[in-house]
Coordinates of N, CA and C in Angstrom, one line a residue:
X1 N -6.2 14.9 38.0 CA -6.8 16.2 37.6 C -8.3 16.1 37.7
X2 N -8.9 17.2 38.2 CA -10.3 17.3 38.3 C -10.8 18.3 37.3
X3 N -12.0 18.1 36.8 CA -12.6 19.1 35.9 C -13.6 18.5 34.9
X4 N -13.8 19.2 33.8 CA -14.6 18.7 32.7 C -14.0 19.2 31.4
X5 N -14.4 18.6 30.3 CA -13.8 18.9 29.1 C -12.4 18.4 29.0
X6 N -11.5 19.1 28.3 CA -10.1 18.7 28.2 C -9.2 19.9 28.4
X7 N -8.0 19.6 28.9 CA -7.0 20.6 29.1 C -5.8 20.2 28.2
X8 N -5.8 20.9 27.0 CA -4.7 20.6 26.0 C -4.7 19.2 25.7
X9 N -5.8 18.5 25.5 CA -5.9 17.1 25.2 C -5.9 16.2 26.3
X10 N -5.7 16.6 27.6 CA -5.7 15.8 28.7 C -7.1 15.8 29.3
X11 N -7.6 14.6 29.6 CA -8.9 14.5 30.2 C -8.8 14.3 31.7
X12 N -9.7 14.9 32.5 CA -9.6 14.8 34.0 C -9.9 13.4 34.4
X13 N -9.2 13.0 35.5 CA -9.4 11.6 36.1 C -10.7 11.6 36.8
X14 N -11.1 12.7 37.3 CA -12.4 12.8 38.0 C -13.2 14.0 37.4
X15 N -14.3 13.7 36.8 CA -15.2 14.7 36.2 C -16.1 15.3 37.1
X16 N -16.2 16.6 37.1 CA -17.1 17.4 37.9 C -18.2 18.0 37.0
X17 N -19.3 18.4 37.6 CA -20.4 18.9 36.8 C -20.0 20.3 36.2
X18 N -20.5 20.5 35.0 CA -20.3 21.8 34.3 C -21.6 22.5 34.5
X19 N -21.7 23.3 35.6 CA -22.9 24.0 35.9 C -23.0 25.5 35.5
X20 N -22.0 25.8 34.6 CA -21.9 27.2 34.1 C -21.8 28.3 35.2
X21 N -20.9 28.0 36.1 CA -20.6 29.0 37.2 C -19.2 29.6 36.9
X22 N -19.0 30.8 37.5 CA -17.7 31.4 37.4 C -16.6 30.7 38.2
X23 N -17.0 30.1 39.3 CA -16.0 29.6 40.3 C -16.4 28.2 40.8
X24 N -15.4 27.4 40.9 CA -15.5 26.0 41.5 C -14.5 25.9 42.6
X25 N -15.0 25.4 43.8 CA -14.2 25.3 45.0 C -13.8 23.9 45.3
X26 N -12.5 23.8 45.7 CA -12.0 22.5 46.1 C -11.4 22.7 47.5
X27 N -11.6 21.7 48.4 CA -11.0 21.7 49.7 C -10.5 20.3 50.1
X28 N -9.4 20.3 50.8 CA -8.8 19.1 51.3 C -8.0 19.3 52.6
X29 N -8.5 18.6 53.6 CA -7.7 18.6 54.9 C -6.5 17.6 54.8
X30 N -5.5 18.0 55.5 CA -4.3 17.1 55.6 C -3.7 17.2 56.9
X31 N -3.0 16.2 57.4 CA -2.4 16.2 58.7 C -0.9 16.3 58.7
X32 N -0.4 17.2 59.5 CA 1.1 17.4 59.7 C 1.4 17.1 61.2
X33 N 2.1 16.0 61.5 CA 2.3 15.7 62.9 C 3.1 16.7 63.7
X34 N 4.1 17.3 63.0 CA 4.9 18.4 63.7 C 5.4 19.4 62.6
X35 N 5.5 20.6 63.0 CA 6.0 21.6 62.0 C 7.3 22.1 62.5
X36 N 7.9 21.6 63.6 CA 9.1 22.1 64.2 C 10.3 22.2 63.2
X37 N 10.4 21.2 62.3 CA 11.5 21.2 61.4 C 11.2 21.4 59.9
X38 N 10.0 22.1 59.7 CA 9.6 22.3 58.3 C 10.6 23.3 57.7
X39 N 11.2 22.9 56.6 CA 12.3 23.7 56.0 C 11.8 24.5 54.7
X40 N 10.9 23.8 54.0 CA 10.3 24.5 52.8 C 8.9 23.9 52.5
X41 N 8.2 24.7 51.7 CA 6.8 24.4 51.3 C 6.7 24.9 49.9
X42 N 6.4 23.9 49.0 CA 6.2 24.3 47.6 C 4.9 23.9 47.1
X43 N 4.2 24.8 46.4 CA 2.9 24.5 45.8 C 3.0 24.5 44.3
X44 N 2.3 23.6 43.7 CA 2.2 23.5 42.2 C 0.7 23.4 41.8
X45 N 0.3 24.2 40.8 CA -1.1 24.1 40.4 C -1.1 24.1 38.8
X46 N -2.0 23.3 38.3 CA -2.4 23.3 36.9 C -3.9 23.8 36.9
X47 N -4.2 24.8 36.2 CA -5.6 25.4 36.3 C -6.0 25.9 34.9
X48 N -7.3 25.9 34.7 CA -7.9 26.5 33.5 C -9.2 27.1 34.0
X49 N -9.3 28.4 34.2 CA -8.4 29.5 33.7 C -7.6 30.1 34.8
X50 N -8.0 30.2 36.0 CA -7.2 30.9 37.1 C -7.5 30.3 38.4
X51 N -6.6 30.5 39.4 CA -6.8 29.9 40.7 C -6.3 30.8 41.8
X52 N -7.0 30.6 43.0 CA -6.5 31.3 44.2 C -6.4 30.1 45.3
X53 N -5.2 30.1 46.0 CA -4.9 29.1 46.9 C -5.0 29.6 48.3
X54 N -5.6 28.9 49.2 CA -5.8 29.3 50.6 C -5.2 28.1 51.5
X55 N -4.5 28.5 52.5 CA -4.1 27.5 53.5 C -4.5 28.0 54.9
X56 N -5.3 27.1 55.5 CA -5.8 27.4 56.9 C -6.6 28.8 56.9
X57 N -7.3 29.0 55.8 CA -8.2 30.2 55.8 C -7.5 31.5 55.3
X58 N -6.2 31.5 55.0 CA -5.6 32.7 54.5 C -5.1 32.5 53.1
X59 N -5.4 33.5 52.3 CA -4.9 33.5 50.9 C -3.4 33.5 50.9
X60 N -2.8 32.5 50.2 CA -1.3 32.3 50.1 C -0.8 32.4 48.7
X61 N -1.6 32.4 47.7 CA -1.2 32.5 46.3 C -2.3 32.8 45.4
X62 N -2.1 33.9 44.6 CA -3.2 34.2 43.7 C -2.6 34.2 42.3
X63 N -3.2 33.5 41.4 CA -2.9 33.5 40.0 C -2.8 34.9 39.4
X64 N -1.8 35.1 38.5 CA -1.7 36.4 37.8 C -2.9 36.6 36.8
X65 N -3.6 35.6 36.5 CA -4.8 35.7 35.6 C -6.0 36.1 36.3
X66 N -5.9 36.6 37.5 CA -7.0 37.2 38.3 C -6.7 38.6 38.7
X67 N -7.7 39.4 38.8 CA -7.5 40.8 39.2 C -7.0 40.9 40.7
X68 N -6.4 42.1 41.0 CA -6.0 42.3 42.4 C -7.3 42.8 43.1
X69 N -7.2 42.8 44.4 CA -8.4 43.2 45.2 C -9.2 42.0 45.6
X70 N -10.4 42.3 46.2 CA -11.3 41.2 46.6 C -11.7 40.3 45.5
X71 N -11.8 39.0 45.9 CA -12.2 38.0 44.9 C -13.5 37.4 45.5
X72 N -14.5 37.3 44.6 CA -15.8 36.7 45.0 C -16.1 35.5 44.0
X73 N -17.2 34.9 44.3 CA -17.7 33.7 43.4 C -18.0 34.2 42.0
X74 N -18.2 35.5 41.8 CA -18.5 36.0 40.5 C -17.4 36.7 39.8
X75 N -16.2 36.6 40.3 CA -15.0 37.2 39.7 C -14.5 36.3 38.5
X76 N -14.5 36.8 37.3 CA -14.0 36.0 36.2 C -12.5 36.1 36.1
X77 N -11.9 35.0 35.5 CA -10.5 35.1 35.2 C -10.3 36.2 34.1
X78 N -9.1 36.8 34.0 CA -8.9 37.9 33.1 C -8.9 37.4 31.7
X79 N -8.4 36.3 31.4 CA -8.3 35.7 30.0 C -8.6 34.2 30.0
X80 N -9.1 33.7 28.9 CA -9.3 32.3 28.7 C -7.9 31.7 28.4
X81 N -7.6 30.6 29.0 CA -6.4 29.8 28.7 C -6.7 28.8 27.6
X82 N -5.7 28.6 26.7 CA -5.9 27.6 25.7 C -4.5 27.0 25.4
X83 N -4.6 26.0 24.6 CA -3.3 25.3 24.2 C -2.5 24.8 25.4
X84 N -1.2 24.9 25.3 CA -0.3 24.4 26.3 C -0.5 25.1 27.7
X85 N -1.1 26.3 27.7 CA -1.3 27.1 29.0 C -2.3 26.3 29.9
X86 N -3.2 25.5 29.3 CA -4.2 24.8 30.0 C -3.5 23.6 30.9
X87 N -2.4 23.1 30.4 CA -1.8 22.0 31.1 C -0.4 22.3 31.6
X88 N -0.1 23.6 31.8 CA 1.2 24.0 32.3 C 1.1 24.1 33.8
X89 N 2.1 23.5 34.5 CA 2.1 23.6 36.0 C 2.8 24.9 36.4
X90 N 2.2 25.6 37.3 CA 2.8 26.8 37.9 C 3.3 26.4 39.3
X91 N 4.5 27.0 39.7 CA 5.1 26.6 41.0 C 5.3 27.9 41.8
X92 N 5.1 27.7 43.1 CA 5.3 28.9 44.0 C 5.8 28.4 45.3
X93 N 6.9 29.0 45.9 CA 7.4 28.7 47.2 C 6.5 29.4 48.2
X94 N 6.1 28.7 49.3 CA 5.3 29.3 50.3 C 6.1 29.1 51.6
X95 N 5.8 29.9 52.6 CA 6.5 29.9 53.9 C 6.0 28.6 54.6
X96 N 7.0 27.8 55.1 CA 6.6 26.6 55.9 C 5.9 27.0 57.2
X97 N 6.1 28.2 57.6 CA 5.4 28.7 58.9 C 3.9 28.7 58.7
X98 N 3.4 28.6 57.5 CA 2.0 28.6 57.3 C 1.3 27.2 57.8
X99 N 2.2 26.2 57.9 CA 1.7 24.9 58.3 C 1.4 24.9 59.8
X100 N 0.4 24.2 60.2 CA 0.0 24.1 61.6 C 0.2 22.6 62.0
X101 N 0.7 22.4 63.3 CA 0.8 21.0 63.7 C -0.7 20.5 63.9
X102 N -0.9 19.3 63.3 CA -2.3 18.8 63.3 C -2.9 18.9 62.0
X103 N -4.2 19.1 62.0 CA -5.0 19.2 60.7 C -4.9 20.5 60.1
X104 N -4.6 20.6 58.8 CA -4.5 21.8 58.0 C -5.6 21.7 57.0
X105 N -6.0 22.8 56.4 CA -7.0 22.8 55.4 C -6.5 23.6 54.2
X106 N -6.4 22.9 53.1 CA -6.0 23.5 51.8 C -7.3 23.8 51.0
X107 N -7.5 25.0 50.5 CA -8.6 25.3 49.7 C -8.2 26.0 48.4
X108 N -8.8 25.7 47.3 CA -8.4 26.3 46.0 C -9.7 26.6 45.3
X109 N -9.8 27.9 44.8 CA -11.0 28.2 44.0 C -10.5 28.4 42.6
X110 N -11.1 27.8 41.6 CA -10.7 27.9 40.2 C -11.8 28.8 39.5
X111 N -11.3 29.8 38.8 CA -12.2 30.8 38.2 C -12.1 30.6 36.7
X112 N -13.3 30.6 36.0 CA -13.4 30.6 34.6 C -13.4 32.0 34.0
X113 N -13.1 32.1 32.8 CA -13.1 33.4 32.1 C -14.5 33.7 31.4
X114 N -15.3 32.6 31.3 CA -16.6 32.7 30.7 C -17.6 31.7 31.3
X115 N -18.8 32.1 31.4 CA -19.8 31.1 31.9 C -20.1 30.0 30.9
X116 N -19.7 30.2 29.6 CA -19.9 29.1 28.6 C -18.6 28.4 28.3
X117 N -17.7 28.4 29.2 CA -16.4 27.7 28.9 C -16.7 26.2 28.7
X118 N -15.9 25.6 27.7 CA -16.1 24.2 27.4 C -15.3 23.3 28.3
X119 N -14.4 23.9 29.2 CA -13.6 23.0 30.0 C -13.2 23.7 31.3
X120 N -12.8 22.9 32.3 CA -12.3 23.4 33.5 C -11.3 22.3 34.0
X121 N -10.0 22.7 34.3 CA -9.0 21.8 34.7 C -8.4 22.3 36.0
X122 N -8.2 21.3 36.9 CA -7.5 21.6 38.2 C -6.7 20.4 38.7
X123 N -5.5 20.7 39.0 CA -4.6 19.7 39.6 C -3.7 20.4 40.5
X124 N -3.3 19.8 41.6 CA -2.5 20.5 42.7 C -1.6 19.6 43.4
X125 N -0.5 20.1 43.8 CA 0.5 19.4 44.6 C 1.1 20.3 45.7
X126 N 1.2 19.8 46.9 CA 1.8 20.6 48.0 C 2.9 19.7 48.6
X127 N 4.1 20.2 48.5 CA 5.3 19.4 49.0 C 6.0 20.1 50.1
X128 N 6.3 19.5 51.2 CA 7.0 20.1 52.3 C 8.3 19.3 52.5
X129 N 9.4 20.0 52.8 CA 10.6 19.4 53.2 C 10.9 19.6 54.6
X130 N 11.3 18.6 55.3 CA 11.6 18.7 56.8 C 13.1 18.3 57.0
X131 N 13.7 19.0 57.9 CA 15.1 18.6 58.2 C 15.1 17.7 59.4
X132 N 16.0 16.8 59.4 CA 16.1 15.8 60.5 C 17.5 15.9 61.1
X133 N 17.7 15.7 62.3 CA 19.0 15.7 62.9 C 19.6 14.3 62.8
X134 N 20.9 14.2 62.6 CA 21.5 12.9 62.5 C 21.5 12.2 63.8
X135 N 21.4 10.9 63.8 CA 21.5 10.1 65.1 C 22.9 10.2 65.6
X136 N 23.1 10.3 66.9 CA 24.4 10.4 67.5 C 25.2 9.1 67.2

């Protein structure tokens, strides 16, 4: 988990600076040798207060704690999360067609509900399932 402060009593493994900004951005490239047999793609996120997920530059998942329409660096989350909501994993199925053979780029922006928030939490998992053919 990345962040600062605590998420329902959990402390981040990697602490980031608390600069009193609305939005914090995270990016991670990853390599997929082939997408020919990609059968499923599942994303999981733990966030405080809200998140938008992008894959290869396209928005693929928006937290319901954010407004519809354009999102900018100054868009606040709709409400502040507290208690168990801070450490709850959300899961969403994505189309495996979103994956590219070669290097892919995952980006997530985490939005706060207040510039004076005492914490920010972010953790993410992306899991793909591939089918294989049986050996003759």
